[in-house]
XYZ file of C-alpha atoms in Angstrom:
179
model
C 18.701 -20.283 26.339
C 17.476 -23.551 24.585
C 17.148 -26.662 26.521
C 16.202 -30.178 26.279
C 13.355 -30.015 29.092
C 11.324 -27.458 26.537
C 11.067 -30.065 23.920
C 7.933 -32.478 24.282
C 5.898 -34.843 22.588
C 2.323 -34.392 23.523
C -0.964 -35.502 21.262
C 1.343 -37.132 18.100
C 3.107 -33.176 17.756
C 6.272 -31.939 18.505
C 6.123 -29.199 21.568
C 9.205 -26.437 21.260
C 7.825 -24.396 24.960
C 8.821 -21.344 26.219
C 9.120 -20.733 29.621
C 9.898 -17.563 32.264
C 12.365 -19.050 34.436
C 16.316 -18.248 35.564
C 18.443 -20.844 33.723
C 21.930 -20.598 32.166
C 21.813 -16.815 32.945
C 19.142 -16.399 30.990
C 16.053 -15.313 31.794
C 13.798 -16.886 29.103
C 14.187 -20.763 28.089
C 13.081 -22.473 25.004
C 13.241 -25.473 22.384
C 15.374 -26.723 19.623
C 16.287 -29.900 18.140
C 18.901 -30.723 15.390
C 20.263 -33.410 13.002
C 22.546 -34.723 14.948
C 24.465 -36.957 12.678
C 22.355 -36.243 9.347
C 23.923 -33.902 6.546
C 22.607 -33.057 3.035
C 23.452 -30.412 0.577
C 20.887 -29.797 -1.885
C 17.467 -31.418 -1.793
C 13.785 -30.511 -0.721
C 12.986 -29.841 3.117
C 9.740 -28.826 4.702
C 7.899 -28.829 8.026
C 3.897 -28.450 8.867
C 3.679 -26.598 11.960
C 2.072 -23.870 13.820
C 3.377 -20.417 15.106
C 2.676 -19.742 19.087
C -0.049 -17.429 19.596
C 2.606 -14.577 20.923
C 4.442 -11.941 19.766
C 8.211 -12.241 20.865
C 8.633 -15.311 19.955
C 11.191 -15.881 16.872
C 9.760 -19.331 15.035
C 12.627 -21.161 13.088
C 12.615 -23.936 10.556
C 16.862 -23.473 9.128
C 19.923 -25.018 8.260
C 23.546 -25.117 9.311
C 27.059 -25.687 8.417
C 28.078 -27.437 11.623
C 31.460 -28.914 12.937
C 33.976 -27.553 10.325
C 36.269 -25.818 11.762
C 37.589 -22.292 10.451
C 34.698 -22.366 7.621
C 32.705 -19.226 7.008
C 29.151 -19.027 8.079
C 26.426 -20.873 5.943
C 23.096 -20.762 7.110
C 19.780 -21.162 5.190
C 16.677 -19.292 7.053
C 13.840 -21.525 5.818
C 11.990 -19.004 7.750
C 11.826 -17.506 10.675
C 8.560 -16.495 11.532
C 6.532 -13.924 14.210
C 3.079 -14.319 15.314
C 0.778 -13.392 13.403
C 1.814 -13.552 10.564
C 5.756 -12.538 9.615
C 7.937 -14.930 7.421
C 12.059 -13.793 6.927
C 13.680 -16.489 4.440
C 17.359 -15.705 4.535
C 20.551 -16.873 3.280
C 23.632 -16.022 5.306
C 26.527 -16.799 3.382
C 29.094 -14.194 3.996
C 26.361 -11.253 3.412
C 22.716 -12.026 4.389
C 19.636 -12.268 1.979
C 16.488 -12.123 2.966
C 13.254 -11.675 2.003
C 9.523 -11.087 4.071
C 6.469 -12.572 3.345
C 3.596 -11.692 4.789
C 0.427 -13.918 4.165
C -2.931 -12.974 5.048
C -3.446 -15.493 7.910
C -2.934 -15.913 11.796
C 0.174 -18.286 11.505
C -1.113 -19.726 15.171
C -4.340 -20.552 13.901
C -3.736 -23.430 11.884
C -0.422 -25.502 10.601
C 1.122 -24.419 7.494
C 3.764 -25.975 5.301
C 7.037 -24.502 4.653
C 9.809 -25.612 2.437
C 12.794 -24.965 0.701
C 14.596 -26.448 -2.571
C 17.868 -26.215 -2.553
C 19.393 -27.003 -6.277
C 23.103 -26.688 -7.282
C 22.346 -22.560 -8.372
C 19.376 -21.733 -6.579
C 16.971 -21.416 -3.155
C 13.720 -21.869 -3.973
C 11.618 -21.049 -0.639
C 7.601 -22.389 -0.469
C 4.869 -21.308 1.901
C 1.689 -23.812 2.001
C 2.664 -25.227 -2.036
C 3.595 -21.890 -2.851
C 6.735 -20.431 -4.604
C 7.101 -16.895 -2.273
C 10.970 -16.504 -2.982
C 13.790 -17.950 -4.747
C 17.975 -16.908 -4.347
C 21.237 -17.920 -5.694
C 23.098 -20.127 -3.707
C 27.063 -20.893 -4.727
C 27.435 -24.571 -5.799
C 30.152 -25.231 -3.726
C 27.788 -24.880 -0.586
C 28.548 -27.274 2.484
C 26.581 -29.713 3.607
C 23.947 -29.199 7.092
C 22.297 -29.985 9.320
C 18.390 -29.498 10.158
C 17.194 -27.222 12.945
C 13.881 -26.168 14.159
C 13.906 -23.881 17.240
C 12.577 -21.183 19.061
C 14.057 -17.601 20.816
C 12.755 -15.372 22.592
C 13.330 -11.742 21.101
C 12.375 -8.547 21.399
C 12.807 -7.727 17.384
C 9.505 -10.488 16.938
C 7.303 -8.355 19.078
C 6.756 -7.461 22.389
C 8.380 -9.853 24.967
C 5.567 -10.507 28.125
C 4.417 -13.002 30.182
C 2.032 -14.357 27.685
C 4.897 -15.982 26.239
C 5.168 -18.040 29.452
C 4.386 -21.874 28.339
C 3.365 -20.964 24.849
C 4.680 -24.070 22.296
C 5.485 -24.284 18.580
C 3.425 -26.414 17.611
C 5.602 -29.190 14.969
C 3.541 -31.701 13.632
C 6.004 -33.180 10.745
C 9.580 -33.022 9.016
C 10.588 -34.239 5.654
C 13.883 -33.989 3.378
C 14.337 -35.370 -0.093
C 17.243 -35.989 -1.591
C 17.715 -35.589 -5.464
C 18.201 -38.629 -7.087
């Protein structure tokens, strides 16, 4: 379960934390926070921040069709990332896309820059400046919203207690439009 109480400001960064505890019938909690009323199709995103120290721990940076009713799933996986090092950029748009990249450095041990441009015919997916992947993307592609959350899951590593209070560590956002 996601919930408001694991999102925190501490030290000028943005804290997603996991926690052990019973809530919502679940027996993990962690963060997320959204666009609420911003919406862009096309543009450049990217976020500078660093991985939890823990495996378990799915580490998301994405985008979302959200609040049409009856459309199809869109979603754009900027990544989403597993300690130490894992990066999945995806593209769910009907059938999923994805792609791993695996750089040669502990994710949790400093902040790294991810970003995606989306143009009118392509994703093209950045790690630290980087081009690591690039996919088609149909021009008729709705607008979304802006996500960056966390989920505890057994398919990003071991799940134990040394997830308990580990934090994703966000210290920026940014999104361009085309002009």
């Amino acid at each position: 379960g996601r919930f408001k109480d694991n999102v925190a400001v501490a030290d000028g960064k943005l804290r997603l934390v996991t926690k052990k505890e019973f809530k919502g019938g679940k027996e993990w909690t962690t963060g997320m926070v959204m666009s609420k009323t911003f919406r862009q199709k096309g543009g450049y995103y990217e976020a500078r921040y660093k991985f939890a120290p823990v495996p378990g721990l799915n580490q998301a940076f994405w985008l979302k069709a959200v609040g049409v009713q009856g459309a199809p799933l869109f979603e754009i996986d900027i990544i989403e990332g597993h300690y130490p090092n894992f990066v999945n950029m995806s593209l769910h748009d009907g059938v999923a896309a994805s792609k791993t990249h695996a750089p040669r450095v502990d994710l949790s041990s400093d902040y790294h820059v991810y970003g995606l441009e989306w143009t009118a015919r392509e994703l093209i997916y950045y790690f630290d400046g980087q081009v690591v992947d690039r996919k088609p993307v149909d021009s008729d592609a709705p607008e979304c919203a802006v996500f960056l959350s966390t989920a505890v899951a057994n398919w990003a590593g071991p799940v134990t207690k040394h997830l308990d209070g580990s934090a994703m560590l966000i210290d920026w956002v940014r999104v361009y439009r085309r002009q």
